[in-house]
Amino acid sequence: MRLLVVEDDPKLARLIARGLREESYAVDTCELGKDAIAQAAVNSYDAIVLDVMLPDINGFTVVQTLRTRDIRTPVLMLTSRDAVADRIVGLDSGADDYLVKPFDFGELLARLRALLRRPESLQAMQVRVADLEIDLQSHAVSRGGTPISLTAKEYALLELLARNVGRVLSRSDIVSHVWDDNHDPFTNAVEVYVNRLRGKIDRDGHAPLIHTRRGAGYILTDIPPA
């Protein structure tokens, strides 16, 4: 899952980004509201963490602009102001949730997980494909009851496939949700990580679950391609 963190305090931005990356999220950061609007227009973010007080335009204006441009990415607003009126303004501007500073990082994660479950229909926190089980909250993965150890990036790729079971994801779909702006589009990182994931998920005589659709992309399914 790919997130945008908009925070003008460099230290706080680094702390949030580092913590989120440790939780397998791909994270882009920026300090200005105008940059947030520009990045949200060109990247497919799964959620935006947005500070209210920014050097150029405030977070309320940022989220209003996103909504008027029909960008429906879930937005979690951060603020040091605890007034009820401010929270109302934020929610009325189009934000989806509101977190007051200082906050516990565990609460930030919990609120983000809740936002990521909201679109269209609520998703279960566990995905099962054949004998593969993925817990989207604890990030625990097992197949046939045997735990599978994955790196953060391997898990992020598997989670994206699991949230889209039965749907072919193109290489660009995967890059836009699993990698951040530091990704080199000319590398074969997607292919490398798909192969690594297959080596862990589809080993030991298990029927393959990660399939390649030539010219289209990759799909997680227990129905073998024709």
PDB file of C-alpha atoms in Angstrom:
ATOM      1  CA  MET A   1       0.000   0.000   0.000  1.00  0.00           C
ATOM      2  CA  ARG A   2       1.337   3.421  -0.944  1.00  0.00           C
ATOM      3  CA  LEU A   3       0.901   6.472   1.290  1.00  0.00           C
ATOM      4  CA  LEU A   4       1.640  10.180   1.025  1.00  0.00           C
ATOM      5  CA  VAL A   5       2.757  11.948   4.216  1.00  0.00           C
ATOM      6  CA  VAL A   6       2.384  15.750   4.094  1.00  0.00           C
ATOM      7  CA  GLU A   7       4.222  17.251   7.067  1.00  0.00           C
ATOM      8  CA  ASP A   8       6.464  20.343   7.219  1.00  0.00           C
ATOM      9  CA  ASP A   9       8.307  19.258  10.380  1.00  0.00           C
ATOM     10  CA  PRO A  10      11.242  17.278   8.882  1.00  0.00           C
ATOM     11  CA  LYS A  11      11.902  15.276  12.049  1.00  0.00           C
ATOM     12  CA  LEU A  12       8.270  14.238  12.475  1.00  0.00           C
ATOM     13  CA  ALA A  13       7.958  13.456   8.762  1.00  0.00           C
ATOM     14  CA  ARG A  14      11.018  11.173   8.948  1.00  0.00           C
ATOM     15  CA  LEU A  15       9.695   9.411  12.043  1.00  0.00           C
ATOM     16  CA  ILE A  16       6.267   8.802  10.501  1.00  0.00           C
ATOM     17  CA  ALA A  17       7.724   7.652   7.186  1.00  0.00           C
ATOM     18  CA  ARG A  18      10.238   5.328   8.836  1.00  0.00           C
ATOM     19  CA  GLY A  19       7.570   3.765  11.046  1.00  0.00           C
ATOM     20  CA  LEU A  20       5.206   3.257   8.116  1.00  0.00           C
ATOM     21  CA  ARG A  21       7.939   1.704   5.979  1.00  0.00           C
ATOM     22  CA  GLU A  22       8.693  -0.722   8.788  1.00  0.00           C
ATOM     23  CA  GLU A  23       5.018  -1.723   8.545  1.00  0.00           C
ATOM     24  CA  SER A  24       5.473  -2.548   4.809  1.00  0.00           C
ATOM     25  CA  TYR A  25       3.968   0.640   3.395  1.00  0.00           C
ATOM     26  CA  ALA A  26       5.574   2.512   0.500  1.00  0.00           C
ATOM     27  CA  VAL A  27       5.801   6.158   1.565  1.00  0.00           C
ATOM     28  CA  ASP A  28       6.284   9.456  -0.278  1.00  0.00           C
ATOM     29  CA  THR A  29       6.690  12.695   1.673  1.00  0.00           C
ATOM     30  CA  CYS A  30       6.358  16.398   0.962  1.00  0.00           C
ATOM     31  CA  GLU A  31       6.270  19.604   3.004  1.00  0.00           C
ATOM     32  CA  LEU A  32       3.967  21.894   1.022  1.00  0.00           C
ATOM     33  CA  GLY A  33       0.268  21.786   0.304  1.00  0.00           C
ATOM     34  CA  LYS A  34       0.726  22.587  -3.382  1.00  0.00           C
ATOM     35  CA  ASP A  35       3.139  19.659  -3.716  1.00  0.00           C
ATOM     36  CA  ALA A  36       0.641  17.363  -2.002  1.00  0.00           C
ATOM     37  CA  ILE A  37      -2.035  18.341  -4.519  1.00  0.00           C
ATOM     38  CA  ALA A  38       0.345  17.777  -7.427  1.00  0.00           C
ATOM     39  CA  GLN A  39       1.533  14.389  -6.180  1.00  0.00           C
ATOM     40  CA  ALA A  40      -1.979  13.162  -5.392  1.00  0.00           C
ATOM     41  CA  ALA A  41      -3.007  14.054  -8.944  1.00  0.00           C
ATOM     42  CA  VAL A  42      -0.354  11.865 -10.571  1.00  0.00           C
ATOM     43  CA  ASN A  43       0.112   8.990  -8.101  1.00  0.00           C
ATOM     44  CA  SER A  44      -2.359   6.322  -6.978  1.00  0.00           C
ATOM     45  CA  TYR A  45      -2.120   6.679  -3.207  1.00  0.00           C
ATOM     46  CA  ASP A  46      -4.100   4.394  -0.934  1.00  0.00           C
ATOM     47  CA  ALA A  47      -4.239   7.053   1.790  1.00  0.00           C
ATOM     48  CA  ILE A  48      -2.842  10.501   2.637  1.00  0.00           C
ATOM     49  CA  VAL A  49      -1.599  11.622   6.066  1.00  0.00           C
ATOM     50  CA  LEU A  50      -2.036  15.398   5.981  1.00  0.00           C
ATOM     51  CA  ASP A  51      -0.882  18.011   8.491  1.00  0.00           C
ATOM     52  CA  VAL A  52      -3.251  20.963   8.898  1.00  0.00           C
ATOM     53  CA  MET A  53      -0.619  23.677   9.434  1.00  0.00           C
ATOM     54  CA  LEU A  54       1.574  23.873   6.316  1.00  0.00           C
ATOM     55  CA  PRO A  55       3.854  26.737   5.200  1.00  0.00           C
ATOM     56  CA  ASP A  56       1.920  27.635   2.064  1.00  0.00           C
ATOM     57  CA  ILE A  57      -1.742  26.571   2.197  1.00  0.00           C
ATOM     58  CA  ASN A  58      -3.420  24.807   5.090  1.00  0.00           C
ATOM     59  CA  GLY A  59      -4.543  21.196   5.090  1.00  0.00           C
ATOM     60  CA  PHE A  60      -8.215  22.181   4.938  1.00  0.00           C
ATOM     61  CA  THR A  61      -7.609  23.868   1.576  1.00  0.00           C
ATOM     62  CA  VAL A  62      -5.557  20.906   0.350  1.00  0.00           C
ATOM     63  CA  VAL A  63      -8.288  18.366   1.042  1.00  0.00           C
ATOM     64  CA  GLN A  64     -10.987  20.657  -0.379  1.00  0.00           C
ATOM     65  CA  THR A  65      -8.951  21.000  -3.577  1.00  0.00           C
ATOM     66  CA  LEU A  66      -8.484  17.237  -3.839  1.00  0.00           C
ATOM     67  CA  ARG A  67     -12.202  16.623  -3.463  1.00  0.00           C
ATOM     68  CA  THR A  68     -13.158  19.283  -6.022  1.00  0.00           C
ATOM     69  CA  ARG A  69     -10.805  17.529  -8.451  1.00  0.00           C
ATOM     70  CA  ASP A  70     -12.576  14.255  -7.700  1.00  0.00           C
ATOM     71  CA  ILE A  71      -9.558  12.725  -5.960  1.00  0.00           C
ATOM     72  CA  ARG A  72     -11.215  10.450  -3.398  1.00  0.00           C
ATOM     73  CA  THR A  73      -8.101   9.097  -1.667  1.00  0.00           C
ATOM     74  CA  PRO A  74      -8.805   8.660   2.077  1.00  0.00           C
ATOM     75  CA  VAL A  75      -7.263  11.507   4.109  1.00  0.00           C
ATOM     76  CA  LEU A  76      -6.160  11.365   7.755  1.00  0.00           C
ATOM     77  CA  MET A  77      -5.545  14.887   9.034  1.00  0.00           C
ATOM     78  CA  LEU A  78      -2.979  15.688  11.722  1.00  0.00           C
ATOM     79  CA  THR A  79      -3.199  18.789  13.900  1.00  0.00           C
ATOM     80  CA  SER A  80      -1.926  20.209  17.148  1.00  0.00           C
ATOM     81  CA  ARG A  81      -5.284  21.944  17.650  1.00  0.00           C
ATOM     82  CA  ASP A  82      -7.768  19.945  19.704  1.00  0.00           C
ATOM     83  CA  ALA A  83     -10.756  22.257  19.351  1.00  0.00           C
ATOM     84  CA  VAL A  84     -13.961  20.536  18.299  1.00  0.00           C
ATOM     85  CA  ALA A  85     -14.569  23.334  15.780  1.00  0.00           C
ATOM     86  CA  ASP A  86     -11.287  22.530  14.025  1.00  0.00           C
ATOM     87  CA  ARG A  87     -12.159  18.845  13.790  1.00  0.00           C
ATOM     88  CA  ILE A  88     -15.530  19.747  12.323  1.00  0.00           C
ATOM     89  CA  VAL A  89     -13.895  22.014   9.719  1.00  0.00           C
ATOM     90  CA  GLY A  90     -11.488  19.243   8.775  1.00  0.00           C
ATOM     91  CA  LEU A  91     -14.196  16.620   8.344  1.00  0.00           C
ATOM     92  CA  ASP A  92     -16.473  19.048   6.500  1.00  0.00           C
ATOM     93  CA  SER A  93     -13.598  19.871   4.160  1.00  0.00           C
ATOM     94  CA  GLY A  94     -13.585  16.252   3.009  1.00  0.00           C
ATOM     95  CA  ALA A  95     -11.143  14.546   5.377  1.00  0.00           C
ATOM     96  CA  ASP A  96     -11.987  11.018   6.485  1.00  0.00           C
ATOM     97  CA  ASP A  97     -10.434  11.075   9.963  1.00  0.00           C
ATOM     98  CA  TYR A  98      -8.646  13.415  12.344  1.00  0.00           C
ATOM     99  CA  LEU A  99      -5.736  12.752  14.746  1.00  0.00           C
ATOM    100  CA  VAL A 100      -4.490  15.269  17.320  1.00  0.00           C
ATOM    101  CA  LYS A 101      -0.769  15.744  18.016  1.00  0.00           C
ATOM    102  CA  PRO A 102       1.010  14.405  19.949  1.00  0.00           C
ATOM    103  CA  PHE A 103      -0.283  10.960  19.039  1.00  0.00           C
ATOM    104  CA  ASP A 104       0.702   7.375  19.633  1.00  0.00           C
ATOM    105  CA  PHE A 105       2.086   5.766  16.486  1.00  0.00           C
ATOM    106  CA  GLY A 106       0.013   2.649  17.162  1.00  0.00           C
ATOM    107  CA  GLU A 107      -3.138   4.763  16.957  1.00  0.00           C
ATOM    108  CA  LEU A 108      -1.966   6.266  13.666  1.00  0.00           C
ATOM    109  CA  LEU A 109      -1.534   2.746  12.273  1.00  0.00           C
ATOM    110  CA  ALA A 110      -4.939   1.654  13.552  1.00  0.00           C
ATOM    111  CA  ARG A 111      -6.668   4.667  12.001  1.00  0.00           C
ATOM    112  CA  LEU A 112      -4.913   4.071   8.682  1.00  0.00           C
ATOM    113  CA  ARG A 113      -5.962   0.408   8.702  1.00  0.00           C
ATOM    114  CA  ALA A 114      -9.545   1.526   9.304  1.00  0.00           C
ATOM    115  CA  LEU A 115      -9.381   3.988   6.394  1.00  0.00           C
ATOM    116  CA  LEU A 116      -7.908   1.359   4.089  1.00  0.00           C
ATOM    117  CA  ARG A 117     -10.835  -0.953   4.887  1.00  0.00           C
ATOM    118  CA  ARG A 118     -13.470   1.648   3.984  1.00  0.00           C
ATOM    119  CA  PRO A 119     -13.498   1.939   0.178  1.00  0.00           C
ATOM    120  CA  GLU A 120     -16.513   0.537  -1.654  1.00  0.00           C
ATOM    121  CA  SER A 121     -17.075  -2.417   0.655  1.00  0.00           C
ATOM    122  CA  LEU A 122     -15.475  -3.302   3.959  1.00  0.00           C
ATOM    123  CA  GLN A 123     -12.773  -5.888   3.500  1.00  0.00           C
ATOM    124  CA  ALA A 124     -12.161  -8.753   5.864  1.00  0.00           C
ATOM    125  CA  MET A 125      -8.892  -8.580   7.769  1.00  0.00           C
ATOM    126  CA  GLN A 126      -8.020 -12.121   6.693  1.00  0.00           C
ATOM    127  CA  VAL A 127      -7.699 -13.381   3.136  1.00  0.00           C
ATOM    128  CA  ARG A 128      -7.651 -17.087   2.284  1.00  0.00           C
ATOM    129  CA  VAL A 129      -6.769 -18.460  -1.143  1.00  0.00           C
ATOM    130  CA  ALA A 130      -6.730 -22.272  -1.188  1.00  0.00           C
ATOM    131  CA  ASP A 131      -4.523 -23.098   1.830  1.00  0.00           C
ATOM    132  CA  LEU A 132      -2.752 -19.702   1.827  1.00  0.00           C
ATOM    133  CA  GLU A 133      -3.804 -17.456   4.731  1.00  0.00           C
ATOM    134  CA  ILE A 134      -2.924 -13.769   5.039  1.00  0.00           C
ATOM    135  CA  ASP A 135      -3.757 -11.690   8.103  1.00  0.00           C
ATOM    136  CA  LEU A 136      -3.895  -8.085   6.901  1.00  0.00           C
ATOM    137  CA  GLN A 137      -3.661  -6.716  10.441  1.00  0.00           C
ATOM    138  CA  SER A 138      -0.810  -8.740  11.933  1.00  0.00           C
ATOM    139  CA  HIS A 139       0.887  -9.358   8.547  1.00  0.00           C
ATOM    140  CA  ALA A 140       1.105 -13.059   9.411  1.00  0.00           C
ATOM    141  CA  VAL A 141       1.257 -15.352   6.380  1.00  0.00           C
ATOM    142  CA  SER A 142       0.998 -19.129   6.317  1.00  0.00           C
ATOM    143  CA  ARG A 143       0.354 -21.887   3.829  1.00  0.00           C
ATOM    144  CA  GLY A 144      -1.002 -25.256   4.855  1.00  0.00           C
ATOM    145  CA  GLY A 145      -0.623 -24.097   8.460  1.00  0.00           C
ATOM    146  CA  THR A 146       3.114 -23.433   8.061  1.00  0.00           C
ATOM    147  CA  PRO A 147       4.204 -19.827   8.773  1.00  0.00           C
ATOM    148  CA  ILE A 148       5.993 -18.027   5.943  1.00  0.00           C
ATOM    149  CA  SER A 149       8.561 -15.339   6.691  1.00  0.00           C
ATOM    150  CA  LEU A 150       8.475 -12.414   4.269  1.00  0.00           C
ATOM    151  CA  THR A 151      10.456  -9.190   3.982  1.00  0.00           C
ATOM    152  CA  ALA A 152       8.536  -5.923   4.192  1.00  0.00           C
ATOM    153  CA  LYS A 153       8.522  -5.473   0.415  1.00  0.00           C
ATOM    154  CA  GLU A 154       7.548  -9.110  -0.236  1.00  0.00           C
ATOM    155  CA  TYR A 155       4.636  -8.750   2.183  1.00  0.00           C
ATOM    156  CA  ALA A 156       3.557  -5.450   0.592  1.00  0.00           C
ATOM    157  CA  LEU A 157       3.442  -7.143  -2.812  1.00  0.00           C
ATOM    158  CA  LEU A 158       1.495 -10.115  -1.454  1.00  0.00           C
ATOM    159  CA  GLU A 159      -0.972  -7.845   0.366  1.00  0.00           C
ATOM    160  CA  LEU A 160      -1.682  -5.940  -2.850  1.00  0.00           C
ATOM    161  CA  LEU A 161      -2.318  -9.209  -4.697  1.00  0.00           C
ATOM    162  CA  ALA A 162      -4.455 -10.473  -1.795  1.00  0.00           C
ATOM    163  CA  ARG A 163      -6.627  -7.337  -1.771  1.00  0.00           C
ATOM    164  CA  ASN A 164      -7.227  -7.991  -5.478  1.00  0.00           C
ATOM    165  CA  VAL A 165      -7.684 -11.773  -5.522  1.00  0.00           C
ATOM    166  CA  GLY A 166      -8.706 -12.977  -8.961  1.00  0.00           C
ATOM    167  CA  ARG A 167      -7.820  -9.669 -10.613  1.00  0.00           C
ATOM    168  CA  VAL A 168      -4.845  -9.218 -12.936  1.00  0.00           C
ATOM    169  CA  LEU A 169      -2.550  -6.408 -11.776  1.00  0.00           C
ATOM    170  CA  SER A 170      -0.273  -4.812 -14.327  1.00  0.00           C
ATOM    171  CA  ARG A 171       3.336  -3.971 -13.633  1.00  0.00           C
ATOM    172  CA  SER A 172       2.371  -0.281 -13.368  1.00  0.00           C
ATOM    173  CA  ASP A 173      -0.432  -1.154 -10.902  1.00  0.00           C
ATOM    174  CA  ILE A 174       2.107  -2.894  -8.692  1.00  0.00           C
ATOM    175  CA  VAL A 175       4.726  -0.150  -8.926  1.00  0.00           C
ATOM    176  CA  SER A 176       2.197   2.572  -8.084  1.00  0.00           C
ATOM    177  CA  HIS A 177       1.079   0.850  -4.870  1.00  0.00           C
ATOM    178  CA  VAL A 178       4.164  -1.014  -3.612  1.00  0.00           C
ATOM    179  CA  TRP A 179       7.033   1.333  -4.502  1.00  0.00           C
ATOM    180  CA  ASP A 180       7.537   5.012  -3.755  1.00  0.00           C
ATOM    181  CA  ASP A 181       9.049   7.859  -5.789  1.00  0.00           C
ATOM    182  CA  ASN A 182      12.557   6.484  -5.254  1.00  0.00           C
ATOM    183  CA  HIS A 183      11.773   3.475  -7.467  1.00  0.00           C
ATOM    184  CA  ASP A 184      13.702   3.270 -10.734  1.00  0.00           C
ATOM    185  CA  PRO A 185      11.082   2.399 -13.390  1.00  0.00           C
ATOM    186  CA  PHE A 186      13.782   0.879 -15.605  1.00  0.00           C
ATOM    187  CA  THR A 187      14.723  -1.859 -13.145  1.00  0.00           C
ATOM    188  CA  ASN A 188      13.205  -5.348 -13.037  1.00  0.00           C
ATOM    189  CA  ALA A 189      12.379  -5.043  -9.326  1.00  0.00           C
ATOM    190  CA  VAL A 190       8.760  -6.160  -9.815  1.00  0.00           C
ATOM    191  CA  GLU A 191       9.811  -9.339 -11.593  1.00  0.00           C
ATOM    192  CA  VAL A 192      12.488 -10.028  -8.982  1.00  0.00           C
ATOM    193  CA  TYR A 193      10.056  -9.685  -6.074  1.00  0.00           C
ATOM    194  CA  VAL A 194       7.341 -11.718  -7.790  1.00  0.00           C
ATOM    195  CA  ASN A 195       9.860 -14.529  -8.249  1.00  0.00           C
ATOM    196  CA  ARG A 196      11.002 -14.256  -4.623  1.00  0.00           C
ATOM    197  CA  LEU A 197       7.407 -14.383  -3.457  1.00  0.00           C
ATOM    198  CA  ARG A 198       6.697 -17.410  -5.622  1.00  0.00           C
ATOM    199  CA  GLY A 199       9.737 -19.095  -4.150  1.00  0.00           C
ATOM    200  CA  LYS A 200       8.197 -18.786  -0.689  1.00  0.00           C
ATOM    201  CA  ILE A 201       4.467 -19.131  -1.416  1.00  0.00           C
ATOM    202  CA  ASP A 202       4.459 -21.808  -4.125  1.00  0.00           C
ATOM    203  CA  ARG A 203       7.227 -24.090  -2.887  1.00  0.00           C
ATOM    204  CA  ASP A 204       7.233 -27.563  -1.291  1.00  0.00           C
ATOM    205  CA  GLY A 205       4.902 -29.115  -3.853  1.00  0.00           C
ATOM    206  CA  HIS A 206       2.056 -26.630  -3.336  1.00  0.00           C
ATOM    207  CA  ALA A 207      -0.102 -25.795  -6.337  1.00  0.00           C
ATOM    208  CA  PRO A 208       0.968 -22.408  -7.780  1.00  0.00           C
ATOM    209  CA  LEU A 209      -1.171 -19.460  -6.658  1.00  0.00           C
ATOM    210  CA  ILE A 210       0.752 -16.566  -8.224  1.00  0.00           C
ATOM    211  CA  HIS A 211       0.304 -16.625 -11.988  1.00  0.00           C
ATOM    212  CA  THR A 212       1.612 -14.522 -14.855  1.00  0.00           C
ATOM    213  CA  ARG A 213      -0.781 -13.367 -17.535  1.00  0.00           C
ATOM    214  CA  ARG A 214       1.531 -12.718 -20.462  1.00  0.00           C
ATOM    215  CA  GLY A 215       1.383  -9.109 -21.579  1.00  0.00           C
ATOM    216  CA  ALA A 216      -1.073  -8.232 -18.784  1.00  0.00           C
ATOM    217  CA  GLY A 217       0.494  -8.759 -15.361  1.00  0.00           C
ATOM    218  CA  TYR A 218       0.168 -10.964 -12.294  1.00  0.00           C
ATOM    219  CA  ILE A 219      -2.757 -12.540 -10.465  1.00  0.00           C
ATOM    220  CA  LEU A 220      -3.265 -14.342  -7.149  1.00  0.00           C
ATOM    221  CA  THR A 221      -5.792 -17.132  -7.644  1.00  0.00           C
ATOM    222  CA  ASP A 222      -6.328 -20.839  -6.986  1.00  0.00           C
ATOM    223  CA  ILE A 223      -7.871 -21.240 -10.447  1.00  0.00           C
ATOM    224  CA  PRO A 224      -5.092 -22.187 -12.903  1.00  0.00           C
ATOM    225  CA  PRO A 225      -5.033 -19.949 -15.999  1.00  0.00           C
ATOM    226  CA  ALA A 226      -6.388 -21.502 -19.164  1.00  0.00           C
TER     227      ALA A 226
END
